[in-house]
């Protein structure tokens, strides 16, 4: 019974402890809306904490795991259809990201949307894929390892957030995140695409990469959704744990002289 009471107490206390999380002391704090300072501070944080900051909910940036995703889903009937799903998703390379532009982060966060522009020399996505479908008389059902290499990858995140009050402090919660993606090259490799014939597997992978622009344009909507989910979870964890006001230097309202 004593152990049960102890575990119950910990269960109720943990959220309160997490809610009081603070940024590490070596992270430079900026004035609200000081975008030049914010660019410098966020880039320094990325450089110094590639393994993330568990205390505030920031996951490892060198290997970020995110949830399963559906890239294609078609009705399983007719002469042509395909399902393509990914699990065990890991993105590698966010630790090499550079923030190039920041907007928002005003004292009243709803006064202006938040915009983050990020550039990565290379983002490597690894996953286990499951693919099934039919193209005329040819049916397929296979699974294997996927490697997706996004080169000179640029991301713009446009964020709208709500303000929540907990323990007399303001916390942000994202309710809209819209990513815009651009890149110079995309290299995709699917192991075991056709296990019965290695030559066919190699040929199909080459065909995909020779025509990567058309494939990228076709798959952008589901890929955008996947990135939306991944970034929303990542940022919301930090916003949930660290109060908005605690991320910045004390606010001075010059109109009031204080």
Short mmCIF file of C-alpha atoms in Angstrom, two decimals:
data_model
loop_
_atom_site.label_atom_id
_atom_site.label_comp_id
_atom_site.label_asym_id
_atom_site.label_seq_id
_atom_site.Cartn_x
_atom_site.Cartn_y
_atom_site.Cartn_z
CA UNK A 1 0.00 0.00 0.00
CA UNK A 2 2.85 2.40 0.86
CA UNK A 3 4.45 1.76 -2.53
CA UNK A 4 1.12 2.36 -4.24
CA UNK A 5 0.75 5.71 -2.45
CA UNK A 6 4.33 6.62 -3.41
CA UNK A 7 3.75 5.85 -7.10
CA UNK A 8 0.47 7.74 -7.07
CA UNK A 9 2.19 10.76 -5.54
CA UNK A 10 4.92 10.66 -8.18
CA UNK A 11 2.32 10.35 -10.91
CA UNK A 12 0.59 13.55 -9.83
CA UNK A 13 3.79 15.44 -9.10
CA UNK A 14 5.61 14.74 -12.36
CA UNK A 15 3.45 17.09 -14.49
CA UNK A 16 4.04 19.91 -12.00
CA UNK A 17 7.79 19.26 -12.05
CA UNK A 18 7.86 19.20 -15.84
CA UNK A 19 5.78 22.37 -16.07
CA UNK A 20 8.47 24.15 -14.08
CA UNK A 21 11.29 23.21 -16.48
CA UNK A 22 13.75 25.93 -17.44
CA UNK A 23 16.16 26.51 -20.28
CA UNK A 24 19.79 25.66 -19.50
CA UNK A 25 21.71 28.62 -18.11
CA UNK A 26 24.07 28.75 -21.10
CA UNK A 27 21.19 29.36 -23.53
CA UNK A 28 21.12 33.05 -24.39
CA UNK A 29 17.79 34.69 -23.60
CA UNK A 30 16.55 37.48 -25.84
CA UNK A 31 14.05 40.30 -25.59
CA UNK A 32 10.63 39.55 -27.04
CA UNK A 33 10.64 40.14 -30.78
CA UNK A 34 14.45 40.48 -31.05
CA UNK A 35 14.75 38.25 -34.10
CA UNK A 36 18.49 38.83 -34.59
CA UNK A 37 19.16 37.60 -31.08
CA UNK A 38 16.75 34.69 -31.50
CA UNK A 39 18.51 33.47 -34.64
CA UNK A 40 21.84 33.55 -32.79
CA UNK A 41 20.44 31.89 -29.65
CA UNK A 42 18.59 29.06 -31.42
CA UNK A 43 21.59 28.27 -33.62
CA UNK A 44 23.85 28.11 -30.55
CA UNK A 45 21.37 25.80 -28.83
CA UNK A 46 21.30 23.46 -31.83
CA UNK A 47 25.12 23.41 -31.96
CA UNK A 48 25.65 22.78 -28.25
CA UNK A 49 22.83 20.28 -27.67
CA UNK A 50 22.83 17.74 -30.56
CA UNK A 51 21.50 15.11 -28.12
CA UNK A 52 18.60 17.35 -27.15
CA UNK A 53 17.61 18.55 -23.69
CA UNK A 54 15.42 15.89 -22.03
CA UNK A 55 14.60 18.18 -19.10
CA UNK A 56 12.61 20.53 -21.34
CA UNK A 57 11.30 17.88 -23.74
CA UNK A 58 13.70 18.62 -26.61
CA UNK A 59 14.48 15.25 -28.27
CA UNK A 60 17.85 14.30 -29.80
CA UNK A 61 18.45 16.39 -32.91
CA UNK A 62 21.01 14.02 -34.41
CA UNK A 63 18.47 11.16 -34.54
CA UNK A 64 14.86 12.28 -34.11
CA UNK A 65 12.27 9.48 -33.95
CA UNK A 66 8.74 10.29 -35.05
CA UNK A 67 5.47 8.45 -35.52
CA UNK A 68 4.35 6.10 -38.29
CA UNK A 69 3.11 7.76 -41.47
CA UNK A 70 1.01 6.93 -44.52
CA UNK A 71 2.41 8.24 -47.81
CA UNK A 72 -0.04 6.62 -50.22
CA UNK A 73 -3.35 4.92 -49.54
CA UNK A 74 -5.64 3.72 -52.33
CA UNK A 75 -8.81 1.61 -52.38
CA UNK A 76 -7.57 -1.98 -52.68
CA UNK A 77 -9.42 -2.78 -55.85
CA UNK A 78 -9.19 -2.03 -59.54
CA UNK A 79 -6.31 -2.49 -62.02
CA UNK A 80 -4.01 0.09 -60.41
CA UNK A 81 -3.70 0.87 -56.70
CA UNK A 82 -0.97 1.24 -54.08
CA UNK A 83 -0.50 1.56 -50.32
CA UNK A 84 2.79 2.87 -48.94
CA UNK A 85 3.40 3.21 -45.20
CA UNK A 86 6.45 3.96 -43.08
CA UNK A 87 7.28 3.00 -39.50
CA UNK A 88 10.37 3.19 -37.26
CA UNK A 89 10.95 6.66 -38.70
CA UNK A 90 14.21 8.41 -37.83
CA UNK A 91 15.41 11.76 -39.16
CA UNK A 92 19.16 12.36 -38.91
CA UNK A 93 20.75 15.75 -39.44
CA UNK A 94 18.72 18.33 -37.53
CA UNK A 95 21.83 18.88 -35.38
CA UNK A 96 23.42 20.44 -38.49
CA UNK A 97 20.49 22.77 -39.12
CA UNK A 98 20.93 26.53 -39.38
CA UNK A 99 18.13 28.95 -38.54
CA UNK A 100 18.27 31.64 -41.23
CA UNK A 101 15.23 33.75 -40.35
CA UNK A 102 12.81 34.23 -37.45
CA UNK A 103 9.60 36.25 -37.15
CA UNK A 104 7.19 36.70 -34.27
CA UNK A 105 7.84 35.72 -30.66
CA UNK A 106 6.37 39.03 -29.51
CA UNK A 107 5.33 39.69 -25.92
CA UNK A 108 1.77 39.00 -27.04
CA UNK A 109 2.45 35.83 -29.06
CA UNK A 110 -0.90 35.98 -30.88
CA UNK A 111 -0.14 39.44 -32.23
CA UNK A 112 1.94 37.96 -35.06
CA UNK A 113 2.40 34.45 -36.36
CA UNK A 114 5.74 32.74 -35.73
CA UNK A 115 7.91 31.97 -38.75
CA UNK A 116 11.09 29.89 -38.69
CA UNK A 117 13.26 29.35 -41.75
CA UNK A 118 15.74 26.49 -41.52
CA UNK A 119 18.42 25.15 -43.85
CA UNK A 120 20.02 21.72 -43.59
CA UNK A 121 22.91 20.61 -45.81
CA UNK A 122 21.51 17.08 -45.59
CA UNK A 123 18.58 15.39 -43.89
CA UNK A 124 18.67 11.60 -43.87
CA UNK A 125 15.40 9.81 -43.25
CA UNK A 126 15.54 6.11 -42.38
CA UNK A 127 12.48 3.92 -41.92
CA UNK A 128 10.89 0.55 -42.48
CA UNK A 129 8.47 0.69 -45.39
CA UNK A 130 5.47 -1.48 -46.19
CA UNK A 131 4.20 -1.40 -49.75
CA UNK A 132 1.34 -3.30 -51.37
CA UNK A 133 -0.62 -2.79 -54.54
CA UNK A 134 -1.35 -3.80 -58.09
CA UNK A 135 -0.39 -2.48 -61.49
CA UNK A 136 -2.55 -4.29 -64.06
CA UNK A 137 -1.63 -8.00 -63.78
CA UNK A 138 1.34 -7.40 -61.51
CA UNK A 139 0.57 -7.57 -57.77
CA UNK A 140 3.15 -6.81 -55.07
CA UNK A 141 3.36 -6.93 -51.31
CA UNK A 142 6.75 -6.19 -49.78
CA UNK A 143 8.52 -4.60 -46.83
CA UNK A 144 12.09 -3.46 -46.28
CA UNK A 145 14.41 -0.64 -45.24
CA UNK A 146 14.06 2.81 -46.70
CA UNK A 147 16.72 5.49 -46.98
CA UNK A 148 15.71 8.99 -48.08
CA UNK A 149 18.39 11.64 -48.54
CA UNK A 150 17.16 15.27 -48.77
CA UNK A 151 20.07 17.46 -49.92
CA UNK A 152 20.32 21.20 -49.25
CA UNK A 153 16.93 20.97 -47.57
CA UNK A 154 15.07 24.20 -46.76
CA UNK A 155 12.11 24.34 -44.42
CA UNK A 156 9.85 27.26 -43.55
CA UNK A 157 7.55 26.73 -40.57
CA UNK A 158 4.59 29.09 -40.18
CA UNK A 159 3.15 28.63 -36.70
CA UNK A 160 0.05 29.86 -34.90
CA UNK A 161 -0.25 29.15 -31.20
CA UNK A 162 -2.71 29.52 -28.35
CA UNK A 163 -1.78 30.84 -24.93
CA UNK A 164 -2.57 28.63 -21.95
CA UNK A 165 -2.20 29.66 -18.30
CA UNK A 166 -0.80 27.20 -15.76
CA UNK A 167 0.53 28.10 -12.33
CA UNK A 168 0.17 31.79 -13.20
CA UNK A 169 2.46 31.40 -16.20
CA UNK A 170 1.87 31.56 -19.95
CA UNK A 171 2.48 28.47 -22.09
CA UNK A 172 2.15 28.14 -25.85
CA UNK A 173 0.27 25.37 -27.63
CA UNK A 174 0.49 25.04 -31.40
CA UNK A 175 -2.86 24.82 -33.17
CA UNK A 176 -1.60 25.42 -36.71
CA UNK A 177 1.77 24.56 -38.23
CA UNK A 178 2.30 24.84 -41.98
CA UNK A 179 5.66 23.72 -43.38
CA UNK A 180 6.99 24.70 -46.78
CA UNK A 181 9.67 22.37 -48.17
CA UNK A 182 12.30 22.87 -50.85
CA UNK A 183 15.50 21.03 -51.79
CA UNK A 184 18.18 20.64 -54.45
CA UNK A 185 18.18 16.85 -54.71
CA UNK A 186 16.31 13.85 -53.34
CA UNK A 187 17.86 10.38 -53.32
CA UNK A 188 15.51 7.55 -52.37
CA UNK A 189 16.49 3.91 -51.92
CA UNK A 190 14.16 1.02 -51.13
CA UNK A 191 15.87 -2.21 -50.07
CA UNK A 192 14.10 -5.43 -50.99
CA UNK A 193 11.75 -3.72 -53.41
CA UNK A 194 11.50 -6.91 -55.43
CA UNK A 195 12.99 -9.68 -53.37
CA UNK A 196 12.40 -12.24 -56.13
CA UNK A 197 14.62 -10.37 -58.57
CA UNK A 198 17.51 -8.15 -57.49
CA UNK A 199 18.01 -6.78 -60.99
CA UNK A 200 14.42 -5.55 -61.13
CA UNK A 201 14.85 -3.96 -57.69
CA UNK A 202 17.99 -2.12 -58.80
CA UNK A 203 16.30 -1.00 -62.03
CA UNK A 204 13.22 0.36 -60.22
CA UNK A 205 15.35 2.25 -57.69
CA UNK A 206 17.35 3.79 -60.53
CA UNK A 207 14.14 4.71 -62.34
CA UNK A 208 12.81 6.41 -59.21
CA UNK A 209 15.98 8.46 -58.73
CA UNK A 210 16.26 9.40 -62.40
CA UNK A 211 12.77 10.87 -62.11
CA UNK A 212 12.97 12.19 -58.55
CA UNK A 213 11.53 15.64 -59.40
CA UNK A 214 8.26 14.16 -60.66
CA UNK A 215 8.09 11.85 -57.64
CA UNK A 216 8.82 14.72 -55.25
CA UNK A 217 6.05 16.83 -56.76
CA UNK A 218 3.62 13.92 -56.54
CA UNK A 219 4.43 13.00 -52.93
CA UNK A 220 4.78 16.49 -51.45
CA UNK A 221 1.29 16.61 -49.85
CA UNK A 222 1.70 13.44 -47.73
CA UNK A 223 5.33 14.32 -46.98
CA UNK A 224 4.25 17.78 -45.81
CA UNK A 225 1.71 16.13 -43.51
CA UNK A 226 4.41 13.86 -42.10
CA UNK A 227 6.69 16.83 -41.38
CA UNK A 228 3.76 18.78 -39.92
CA UNK A 229 3.07 16.01 -37.42
CA UNK A 230 6.76 15.59 -36.55
CA UNK A 231 7.47 19.30 -35.98
CA UNK A 232 4.21 19.88 -34.10
CA UNK A 233 5.05 17.13 -31.62
CA UNK A 234 8.64 18.34 -31.23
CA UNK A 235 7.81 22.00 -30.61
CA UNK A 236 4.74 21.33 -28.47
CA UNK A 237 6.82 19.24 -26.08
CA UNK A 238 9.12 22.19 -25.45
CA UNK A 239 6.28 24.74 -25.29
CA UNK A 240 4.42 22.50 -22.85
CA UNK A 241 7.38 22.23 -20.50
CA UNK A 242 8.88 25.71 -20.57
CA UNK A 243 6.72 28.76 -19.85
CA UNK A 244 6.74 31.28 -22.70
CA UNK A 245 7.84 34.14 -20.44
CA UNK A 246 10.72 32.02 -19.07
CA UNK A 247 12.17 31.76 -22.59
CA UNK A 248 12.84 35.52 -22.76
CA UNK A 249 14.33 38.38 -20.78
CA UNK A 250 11.89 40.24 -18.52
CA UNK A 251 9.44 42.35 -20.49
CA UNK A 252 9.73 46.13 -20.18
CA UNK A 253 6.71 48.19 -21.24
CA UNK A 254 8.23 51.59 -22.00
CA UNK A 255 4.78 53.14 -22.25
CA UNK A 256 4.33 52.50 -18.53
CA UNK A 257 7.90 53.17 -17.62
CA UNK A 258 8.29 49.66 -16.11
#
